[in-house]
XYZ file of C-alpha atoms in Angstrom:
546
model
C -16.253 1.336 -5.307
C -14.637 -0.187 -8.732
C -14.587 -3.718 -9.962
C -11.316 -5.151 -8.960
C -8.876 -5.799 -11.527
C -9.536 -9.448 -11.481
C -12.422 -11.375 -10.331
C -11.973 -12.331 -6.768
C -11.530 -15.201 -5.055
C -13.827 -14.751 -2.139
C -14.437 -18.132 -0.993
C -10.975 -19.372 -0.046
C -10.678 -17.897 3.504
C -7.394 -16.248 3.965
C -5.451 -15.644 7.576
C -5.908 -12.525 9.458
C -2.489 -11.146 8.793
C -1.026 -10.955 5.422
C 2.372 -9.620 6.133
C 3.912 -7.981 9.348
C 4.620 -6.722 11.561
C 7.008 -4.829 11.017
C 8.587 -2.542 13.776
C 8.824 0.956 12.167
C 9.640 4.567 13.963
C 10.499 3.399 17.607
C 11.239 6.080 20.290
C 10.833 6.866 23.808
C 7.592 8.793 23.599
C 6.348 5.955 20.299
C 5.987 2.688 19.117
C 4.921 2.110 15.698
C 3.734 -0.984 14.169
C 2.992 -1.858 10.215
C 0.481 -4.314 9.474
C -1.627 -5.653 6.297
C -4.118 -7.493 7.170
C -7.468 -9.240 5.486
C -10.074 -7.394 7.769
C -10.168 -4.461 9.631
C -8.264 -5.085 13.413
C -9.738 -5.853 16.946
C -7.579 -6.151 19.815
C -4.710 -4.675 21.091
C -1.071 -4.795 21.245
C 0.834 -4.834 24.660
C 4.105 -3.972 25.357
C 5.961 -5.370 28.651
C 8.850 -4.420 30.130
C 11.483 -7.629 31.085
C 13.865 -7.537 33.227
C 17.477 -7.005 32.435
C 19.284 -10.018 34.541
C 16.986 -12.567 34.007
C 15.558 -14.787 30.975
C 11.715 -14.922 32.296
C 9.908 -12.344 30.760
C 7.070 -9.789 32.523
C 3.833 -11.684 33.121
C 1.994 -8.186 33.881
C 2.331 -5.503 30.365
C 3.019 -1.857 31.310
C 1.331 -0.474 28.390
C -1.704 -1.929 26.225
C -2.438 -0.105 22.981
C -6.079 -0.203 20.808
C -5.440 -1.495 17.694
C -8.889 0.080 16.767
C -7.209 3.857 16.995
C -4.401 2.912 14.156
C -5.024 4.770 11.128
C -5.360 2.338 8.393
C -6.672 1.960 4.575
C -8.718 -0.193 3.097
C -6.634 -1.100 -0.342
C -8.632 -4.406 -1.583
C -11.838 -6.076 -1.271
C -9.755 -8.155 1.752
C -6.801 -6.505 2.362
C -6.110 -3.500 4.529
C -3.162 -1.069 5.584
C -2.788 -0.917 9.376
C -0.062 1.730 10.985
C -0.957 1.703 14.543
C 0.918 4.385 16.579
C 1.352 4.361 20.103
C 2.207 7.597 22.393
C 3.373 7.173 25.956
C 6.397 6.922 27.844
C 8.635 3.912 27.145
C 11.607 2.726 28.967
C 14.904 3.262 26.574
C 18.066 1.020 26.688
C 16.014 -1.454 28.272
C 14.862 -5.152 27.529
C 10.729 -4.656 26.140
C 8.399 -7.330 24.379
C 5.144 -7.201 22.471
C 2.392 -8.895 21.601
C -0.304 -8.037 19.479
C -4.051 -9.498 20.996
C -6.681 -9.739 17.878
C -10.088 -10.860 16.711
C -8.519 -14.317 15.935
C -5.617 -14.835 19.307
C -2.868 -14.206 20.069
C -0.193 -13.112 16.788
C 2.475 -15.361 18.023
C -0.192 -18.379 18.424
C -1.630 -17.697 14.479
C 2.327 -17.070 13.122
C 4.903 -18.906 15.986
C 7.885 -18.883 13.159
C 7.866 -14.818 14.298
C 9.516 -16.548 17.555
C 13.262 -16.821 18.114
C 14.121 -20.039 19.695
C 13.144 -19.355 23.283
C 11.130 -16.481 23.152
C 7.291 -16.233 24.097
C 6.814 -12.546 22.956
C 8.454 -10.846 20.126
C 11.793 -8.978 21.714
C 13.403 -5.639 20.618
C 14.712 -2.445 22.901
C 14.373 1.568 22.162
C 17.936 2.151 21.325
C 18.808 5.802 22.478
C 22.042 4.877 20.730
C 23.351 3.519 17.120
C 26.454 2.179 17.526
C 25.427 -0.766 15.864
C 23.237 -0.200 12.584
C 22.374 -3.092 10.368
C 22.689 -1.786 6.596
C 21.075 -3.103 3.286
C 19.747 -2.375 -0.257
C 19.065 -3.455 -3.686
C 16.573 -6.903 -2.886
C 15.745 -8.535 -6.264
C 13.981 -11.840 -5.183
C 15.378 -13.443 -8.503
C 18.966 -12.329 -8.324
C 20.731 -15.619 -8.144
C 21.889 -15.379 -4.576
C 21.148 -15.709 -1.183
C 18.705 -13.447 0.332
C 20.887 -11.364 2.593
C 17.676 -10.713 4.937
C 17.642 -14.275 5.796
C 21.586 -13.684 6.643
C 20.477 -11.006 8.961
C 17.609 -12.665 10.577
C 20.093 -16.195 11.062
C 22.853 -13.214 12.657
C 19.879 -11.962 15.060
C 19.105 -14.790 15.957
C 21.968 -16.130 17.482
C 22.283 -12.849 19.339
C 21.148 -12.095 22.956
C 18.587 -9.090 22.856
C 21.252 -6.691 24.239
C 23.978 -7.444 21.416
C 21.669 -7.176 18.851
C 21.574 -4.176 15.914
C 20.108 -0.893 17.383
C 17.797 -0.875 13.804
C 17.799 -2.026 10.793
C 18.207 0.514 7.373
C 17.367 -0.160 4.118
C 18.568 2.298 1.541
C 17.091 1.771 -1.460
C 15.616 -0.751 -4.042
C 13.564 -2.556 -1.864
C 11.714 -4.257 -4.427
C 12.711 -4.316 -8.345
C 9.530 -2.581 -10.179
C 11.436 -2.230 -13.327
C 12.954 -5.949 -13.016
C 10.422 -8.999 -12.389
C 10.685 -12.457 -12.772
C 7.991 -14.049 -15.044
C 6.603 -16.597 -12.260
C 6.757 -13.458 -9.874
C 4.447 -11.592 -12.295
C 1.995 -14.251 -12.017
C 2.141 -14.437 -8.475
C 1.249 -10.848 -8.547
C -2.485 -11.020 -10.635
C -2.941 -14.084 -8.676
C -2.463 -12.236 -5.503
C -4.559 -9.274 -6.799
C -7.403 -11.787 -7.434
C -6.996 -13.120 -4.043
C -7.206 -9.985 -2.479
C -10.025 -8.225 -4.744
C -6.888 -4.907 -5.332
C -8.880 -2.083 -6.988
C -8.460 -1.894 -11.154
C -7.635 1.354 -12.551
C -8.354 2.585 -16.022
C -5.107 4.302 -18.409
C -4.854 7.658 -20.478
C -3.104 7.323 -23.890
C -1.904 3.750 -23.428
C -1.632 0.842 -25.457
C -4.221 -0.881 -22.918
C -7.492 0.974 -21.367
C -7.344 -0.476 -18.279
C -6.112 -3.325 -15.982
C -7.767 -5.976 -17.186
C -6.862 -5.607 -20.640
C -3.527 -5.355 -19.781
C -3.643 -8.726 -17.668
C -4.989 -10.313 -20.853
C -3.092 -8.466 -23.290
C -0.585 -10.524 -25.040
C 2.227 -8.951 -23.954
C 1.273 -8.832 -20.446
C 4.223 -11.486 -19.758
C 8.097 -10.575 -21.199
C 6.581 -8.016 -23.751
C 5.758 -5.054 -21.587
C 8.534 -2.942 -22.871
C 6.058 -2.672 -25.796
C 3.157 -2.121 -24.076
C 5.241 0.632 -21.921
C 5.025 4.239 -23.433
C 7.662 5.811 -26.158
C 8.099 9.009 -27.506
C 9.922 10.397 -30.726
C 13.342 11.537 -30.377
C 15.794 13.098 -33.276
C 15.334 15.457 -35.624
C 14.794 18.883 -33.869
C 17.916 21.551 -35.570
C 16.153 20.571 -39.005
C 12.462 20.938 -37.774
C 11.687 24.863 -38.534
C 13.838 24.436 -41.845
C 12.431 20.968 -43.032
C 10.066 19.496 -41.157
C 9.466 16.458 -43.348
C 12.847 15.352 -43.422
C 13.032 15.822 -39.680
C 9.643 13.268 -39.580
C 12.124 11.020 -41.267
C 14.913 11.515 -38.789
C 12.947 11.039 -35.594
C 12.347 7.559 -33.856
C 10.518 5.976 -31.150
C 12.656 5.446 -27.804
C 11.212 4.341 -24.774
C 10.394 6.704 -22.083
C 11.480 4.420 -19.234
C 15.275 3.554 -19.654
C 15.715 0.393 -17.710
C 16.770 -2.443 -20.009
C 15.090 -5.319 -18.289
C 11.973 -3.771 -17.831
C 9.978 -6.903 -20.145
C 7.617 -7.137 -16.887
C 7.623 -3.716 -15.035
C 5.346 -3.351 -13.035
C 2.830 -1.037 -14.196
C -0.665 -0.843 -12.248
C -1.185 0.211 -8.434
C -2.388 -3.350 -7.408
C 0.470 -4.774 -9.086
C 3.057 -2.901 -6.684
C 0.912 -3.162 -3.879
C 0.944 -7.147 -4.711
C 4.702 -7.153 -5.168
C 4.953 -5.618 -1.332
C 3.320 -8.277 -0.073
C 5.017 -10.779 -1.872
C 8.553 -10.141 -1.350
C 8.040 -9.501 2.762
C 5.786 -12.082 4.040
C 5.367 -15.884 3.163
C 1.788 -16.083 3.967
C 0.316 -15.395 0.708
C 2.392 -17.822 -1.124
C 0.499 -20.251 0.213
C -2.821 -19.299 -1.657
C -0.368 -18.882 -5.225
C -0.242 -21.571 -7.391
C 2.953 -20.934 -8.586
C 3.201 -23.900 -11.113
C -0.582 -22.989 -12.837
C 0.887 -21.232 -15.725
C 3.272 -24.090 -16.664
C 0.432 -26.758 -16.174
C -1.655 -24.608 -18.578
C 1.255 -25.051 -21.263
C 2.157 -21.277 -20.782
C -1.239 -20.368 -22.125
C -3.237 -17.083 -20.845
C -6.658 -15.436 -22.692
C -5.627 -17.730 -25.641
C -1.847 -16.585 -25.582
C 0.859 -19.118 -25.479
C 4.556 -17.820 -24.245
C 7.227 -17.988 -26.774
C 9.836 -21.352 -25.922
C 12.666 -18.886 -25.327
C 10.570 -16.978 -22.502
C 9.496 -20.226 -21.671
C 12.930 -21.233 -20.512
C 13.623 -18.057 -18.879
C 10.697 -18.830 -17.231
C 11.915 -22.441 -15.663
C 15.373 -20.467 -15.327
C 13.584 -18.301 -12.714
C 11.544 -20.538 -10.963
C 13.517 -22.075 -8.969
C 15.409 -18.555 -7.934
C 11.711 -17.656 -6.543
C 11.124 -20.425 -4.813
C 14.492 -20.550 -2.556
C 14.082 -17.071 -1.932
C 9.963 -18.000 -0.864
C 11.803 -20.175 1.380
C 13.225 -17.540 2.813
C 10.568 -15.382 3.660
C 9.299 -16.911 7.156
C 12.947 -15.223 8.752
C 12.568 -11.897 6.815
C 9.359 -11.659 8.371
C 10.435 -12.317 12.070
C 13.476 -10.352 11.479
C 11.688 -6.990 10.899
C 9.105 -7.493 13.529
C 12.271 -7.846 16.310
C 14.411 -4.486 14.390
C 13.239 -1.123 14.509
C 13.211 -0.745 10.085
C 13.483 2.711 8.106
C 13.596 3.021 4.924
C 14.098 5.059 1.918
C 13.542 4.635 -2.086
C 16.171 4.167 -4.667
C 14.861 4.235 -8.619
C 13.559 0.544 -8.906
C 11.528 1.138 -6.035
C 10.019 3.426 -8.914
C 11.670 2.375 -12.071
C 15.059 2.398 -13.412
C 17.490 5.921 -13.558
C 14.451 7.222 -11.989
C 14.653 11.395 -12.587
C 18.404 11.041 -13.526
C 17.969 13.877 -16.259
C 15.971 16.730 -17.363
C 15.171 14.809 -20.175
C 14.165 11.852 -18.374
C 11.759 13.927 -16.612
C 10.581 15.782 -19.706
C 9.524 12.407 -21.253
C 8.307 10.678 -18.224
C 6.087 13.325 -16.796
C 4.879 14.641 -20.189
C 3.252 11.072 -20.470
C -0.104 10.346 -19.156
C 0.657 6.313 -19.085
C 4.128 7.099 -17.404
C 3.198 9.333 -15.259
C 1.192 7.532 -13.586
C 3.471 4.191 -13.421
C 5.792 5.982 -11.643
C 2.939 7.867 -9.317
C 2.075 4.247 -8.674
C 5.609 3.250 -7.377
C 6.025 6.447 -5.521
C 2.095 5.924 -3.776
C 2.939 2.016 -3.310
C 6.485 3.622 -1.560
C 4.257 5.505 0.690
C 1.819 2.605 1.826
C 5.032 0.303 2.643
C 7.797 2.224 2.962
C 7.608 5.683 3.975
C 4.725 5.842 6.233
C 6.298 4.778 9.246
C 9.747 6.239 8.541
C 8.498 9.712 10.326
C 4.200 9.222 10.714
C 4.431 12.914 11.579
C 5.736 13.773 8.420
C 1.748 13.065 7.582
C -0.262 15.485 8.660
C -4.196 15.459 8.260
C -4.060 17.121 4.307
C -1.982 14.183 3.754
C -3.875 11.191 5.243
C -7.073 13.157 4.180
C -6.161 12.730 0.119
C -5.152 9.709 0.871
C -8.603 8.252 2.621
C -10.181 9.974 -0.315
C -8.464 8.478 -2.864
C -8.896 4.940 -1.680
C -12.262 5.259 -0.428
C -13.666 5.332 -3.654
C -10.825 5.360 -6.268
C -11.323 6.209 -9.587
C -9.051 7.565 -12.331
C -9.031 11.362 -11.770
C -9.000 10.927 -7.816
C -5.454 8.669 -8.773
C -3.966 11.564 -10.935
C -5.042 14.090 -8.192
C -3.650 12.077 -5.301
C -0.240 11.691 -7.740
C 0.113 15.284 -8.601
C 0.125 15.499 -4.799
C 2.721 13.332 -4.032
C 4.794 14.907 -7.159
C 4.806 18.077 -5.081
C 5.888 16.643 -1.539
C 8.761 17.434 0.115
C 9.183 15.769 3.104
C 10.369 11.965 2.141
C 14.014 12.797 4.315
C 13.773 12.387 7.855
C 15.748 12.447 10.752
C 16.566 9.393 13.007
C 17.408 11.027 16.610
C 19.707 8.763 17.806
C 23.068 9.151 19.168
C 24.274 9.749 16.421
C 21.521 11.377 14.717
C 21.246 9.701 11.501
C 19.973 11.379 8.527
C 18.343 9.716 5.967
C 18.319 12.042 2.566
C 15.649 11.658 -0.756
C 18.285 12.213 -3.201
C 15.229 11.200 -6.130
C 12.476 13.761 -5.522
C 14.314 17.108 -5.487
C 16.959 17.320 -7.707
C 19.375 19.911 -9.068
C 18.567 19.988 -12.618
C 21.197 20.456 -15.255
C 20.882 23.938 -16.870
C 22.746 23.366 -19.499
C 21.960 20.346 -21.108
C 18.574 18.111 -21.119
C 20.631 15.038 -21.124
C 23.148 15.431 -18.216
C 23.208 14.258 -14.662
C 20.555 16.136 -12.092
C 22.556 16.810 -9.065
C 21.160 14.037 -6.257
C 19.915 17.001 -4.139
C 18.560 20.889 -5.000
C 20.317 23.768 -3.511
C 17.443 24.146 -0.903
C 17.423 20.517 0.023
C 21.407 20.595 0.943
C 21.169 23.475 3.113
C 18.116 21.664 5.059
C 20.832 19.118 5.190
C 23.524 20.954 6.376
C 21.161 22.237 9.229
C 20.546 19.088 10.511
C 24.373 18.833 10.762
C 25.637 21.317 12.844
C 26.694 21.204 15.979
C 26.532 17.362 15.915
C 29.309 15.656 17.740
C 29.154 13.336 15.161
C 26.058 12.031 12.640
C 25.095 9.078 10.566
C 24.382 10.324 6.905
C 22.241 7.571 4.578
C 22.336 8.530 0.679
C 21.081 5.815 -1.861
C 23.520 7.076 -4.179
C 27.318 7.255 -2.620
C 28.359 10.446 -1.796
C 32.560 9.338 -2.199
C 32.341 6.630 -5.069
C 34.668 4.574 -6.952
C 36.798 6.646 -9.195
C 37.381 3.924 -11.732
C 33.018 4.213 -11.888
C 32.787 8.119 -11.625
C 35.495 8.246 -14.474
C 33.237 5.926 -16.582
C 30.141 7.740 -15.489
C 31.381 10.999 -16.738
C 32.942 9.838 -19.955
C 29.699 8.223 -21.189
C 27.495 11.691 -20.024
C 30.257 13.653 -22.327
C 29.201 11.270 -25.120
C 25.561 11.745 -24.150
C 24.285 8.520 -22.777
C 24.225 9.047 -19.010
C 21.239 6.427 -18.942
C 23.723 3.564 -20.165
C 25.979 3.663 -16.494
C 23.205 4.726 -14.275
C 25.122 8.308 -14.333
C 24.442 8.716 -10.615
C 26.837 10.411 -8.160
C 27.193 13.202 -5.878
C 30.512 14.500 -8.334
C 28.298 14.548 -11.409
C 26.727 18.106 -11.138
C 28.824 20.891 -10.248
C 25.951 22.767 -8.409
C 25.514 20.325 -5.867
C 29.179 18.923 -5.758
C 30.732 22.253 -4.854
C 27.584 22.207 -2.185
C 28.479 19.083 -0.626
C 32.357 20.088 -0.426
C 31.489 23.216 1.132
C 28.932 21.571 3.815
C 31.409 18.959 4.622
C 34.703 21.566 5.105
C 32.047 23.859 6.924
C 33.289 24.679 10.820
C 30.271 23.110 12.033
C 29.867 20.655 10.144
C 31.059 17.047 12.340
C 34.352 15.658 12.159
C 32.995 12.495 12.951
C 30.289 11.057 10.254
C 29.446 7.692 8.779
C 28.041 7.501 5.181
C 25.781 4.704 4.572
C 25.299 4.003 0.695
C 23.109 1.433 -1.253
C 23.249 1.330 -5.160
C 26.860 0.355 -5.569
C 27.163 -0.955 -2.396
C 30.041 1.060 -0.872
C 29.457 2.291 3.041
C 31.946 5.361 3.527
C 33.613 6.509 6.957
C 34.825 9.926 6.943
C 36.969 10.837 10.507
């Protein structure tokens, strides 16, 4: 086992549960649950079916799960991964309750704020229908507005169990890896301390490891430095002049996002983030003012005034939406929750070009940033969007990986991931609802390296389309909208004429021919429905096609 990143801090105790739970894949043969948790789980969780016309709940529970025979991962020196999966046969369209029995009581007893006034057990139902979806994206905990979880969780609230959403989807940009507040970054290695998160070690980088990059310098507001480059320019006067075409070329960042001064960069660190940004119970152990007591001084570094500033700018932001985080955290243990990544789950414009990918993947250091945010996606995201999407070669590289990681077991496990398929799922609902991975297998631009990918490959649209016909009528979730703005696409295409497709996030279903004329054709095919909903994050336009 490695040395953690930082040294941990193993004599504060810390709570059994460290964020969660959160109600994932719920159907009438399954209940999932998401958990992390500080030591491995004893108990159980019971389910109980109440009855319809009344407000007393079931004393007696008709099902009572092991939380021993979830399949979990140990990802810290004190923090573990629990997705507990229970098969049987549950009642649909009908009033159920849980409660989750462990080592240390009962949940509700160690974390009562997961309680809507009245309740005694934590309420949700098996929806066999979605006629009422709740629909979000793009959660940056410093963006200077309200949380719109906490809006959610204050709507929920008020409802009675039987008006309430059917589930709650999140389409993308869950958490900002390429965009992070300075006193969020902190929180983060203090977290990683807390928890003992495993270090990792860096190929061709500007730091060798973890720890040298949480002491480096520019390990707060200077990370775009520290983040790799490559040399661009030159190339039609190469074979004829090479030394002129030395001259020409210049350094340009591989990752494109312009606020990207604290992207996140090691495993821990997006694990960290997670944990942060859905769960108030680590906060508790941050000292979120230690940095400004020490005068902005880390491993004999003091912050520049102007970041300082930004700094205090910030702060405040964090804390209101800390303040927050009690509701988010009862509001996705009451609402079934799937889930799919945008690019700053990863990083910013996140394969939006052939030569995006080029640069990115022909990196050692970037490469495995962005394996990082697509692992870290996995862990708290996709997991328990469709656990059978997992099969035993799956969980087995993972177990291996994080049973004894090192730095070749971390590229192995990422080259992995860089070859899966199966991040789209299927919701089956009435109506189904598909939820696409327009980031992972693109329809790359033949003709030039710098020009839009189409959202989805060939292949990939026809799986679509399958999963279409002979629907009555279907819920379709994209990250990207499929029927934009025109005012945007117009802009979108004008600046990919001129060559800078990175500048206006380039990203729409119109932009590549290929899989434009695709779309048209699934959508005007006989069997496609006439009845569909299009949920979109990104931009933040929903379209409804009839």
């Amino acid at each position: 086992m490695p040395e953690p990143c930082i040294t941990p801090n193993t004599v504060q105790p810390l709570p059994l549960i460290l964020a969660g739970p959160i109600l994932r894949q719920v159907t009438a043969q399954h209940i999932t649950l998401w958990l992390a948790v500080s030591q491995p789980l004893e108990g159980s969780v019971q389910v109980y079916q109440d009855d319809p016309l009344s407000s007393t709940l079931s004393e007696t529970p008709f099902f009572s799960g092991d939380l021993a025979t979830g399949e979990h991962i140990q990802i810290g020196q004190r923090a573990w991964i629990y997705q507990v999966t229970f098969q049987g046969e549950f009642p649909v369209d009908a009033p159920l309750s849980y409660q989750i029995l462990t080592q240390q009581g009962d949940l509700t007893d160690e974390l009562p704020h997961l309680l809507y006034d009245g309740e005694s057990r934590i309420r949700f139902t098996i929806n066999t229908r979605a006629d009422y979806v709740m629909h979000g994206s793009c959660r940056n905990p410093h963006y200077p507005s309200k949380d719109s979880l906490v809006a959610a969780d204050n709507k929920v609230g008020g409802q009675a169990l039987h008006e309430r959403p059917s589930l709650l989807v999140m389409s993308g940009d869950q958490i900002y890896a390429d965009h992070v507040a300075g006193p969020m970054l902190d929180a983060i290695q203090q977290v990683i301390a807390l928890l003992g998160l495993h270090g990792e070690s860096f190929e061709k980088a500007h730091v060798d490891n973890s720890n040298a990059l949480f002491a480096h310098p520019y390990n707060f507001y200077h990370r775009d430095k520290i983040l790799p480059h490559y040399l661009e320019g030159g190339e039609e006067v190469f074979e004829r002049v090479p030394r002129v075409a030395n001259w020409l070329r210049r350094k340009v960042p591989v990752f494109s996002s312009r606020e990207s001064n604290n992207h996140l960069i090691t495993l821990s660190e997006f694990v960290a983030m997670y944990l942060l940004v859905w769960s108030p119970v680590l906060w508790r152990f941050v000292d979120s003012n230690k940095l400004q007591q020490l005068d902005f001084t880390w491993h004999g570094h003091t912050l520049a005034p102007q970041w300082q500033q930004v700094w205090k700018n910030e702060k405040p932001i964090i804390d209101e939406f800390v303040a927050g985080l009690p509701q988010v955290q009862r509001l996705l243990a009451h609402l079934p929750t799937y889930m799919i990544f945008d690019d700053h789950d990863v990083t910013d414009d996140w394969n939006l070009t052939v030569g995006w990918e080029q640069a990115a993947y022909g990196n050692p250091f970037s490469r495995r940033i962005i394996g990082n945010g697509l692992l870290s996606y996995w862990l708290f995201q996709g997991w328990g969007n469709a656990p059978e999407n997992f099969d035993e070669t799956f969980m087995a590289r993972m177990q291996d990986f994080f049973s004894a990681p090192n730095r070749d077991r971390q590229d192995s496990l990422i080259d992995y991931l860089y070859r899966f398929e199966q991040w789209h799922y299927t919701v089956n609902t009435t109506p189904k609802m598909l939820v696409l991975d327009t980031r992972t297998r693109r329809w790359r631009s033949e003709s030039k390296m710098n020009k839009p990918s189409g959202l989805m490959d060939w292949e990939a649209l026809i799986e679509m389309h399958q999963g279409l016909i002979h629907e009555p009528a279907v819920i379709i979730v994209s990250a990207a909208p499929m029927f934009g703005v025109k005012f945007i696409e117009m802009l979108q295409r004008g600046m990919t004429w001129i060559g800078q497709p990175l500048l206006v996030d380039a990203e729409n279903w119109m932009a590549h021919p290929g899989s434009a004329n695709t779309l048209i054709s699934i959508f005007t095919h006989t069997k496609t429905p006439t009845n569909f909903v299009i949920l979109s994050g990104m931009c933040t336009i929903p379209s409804r096609m009839t």
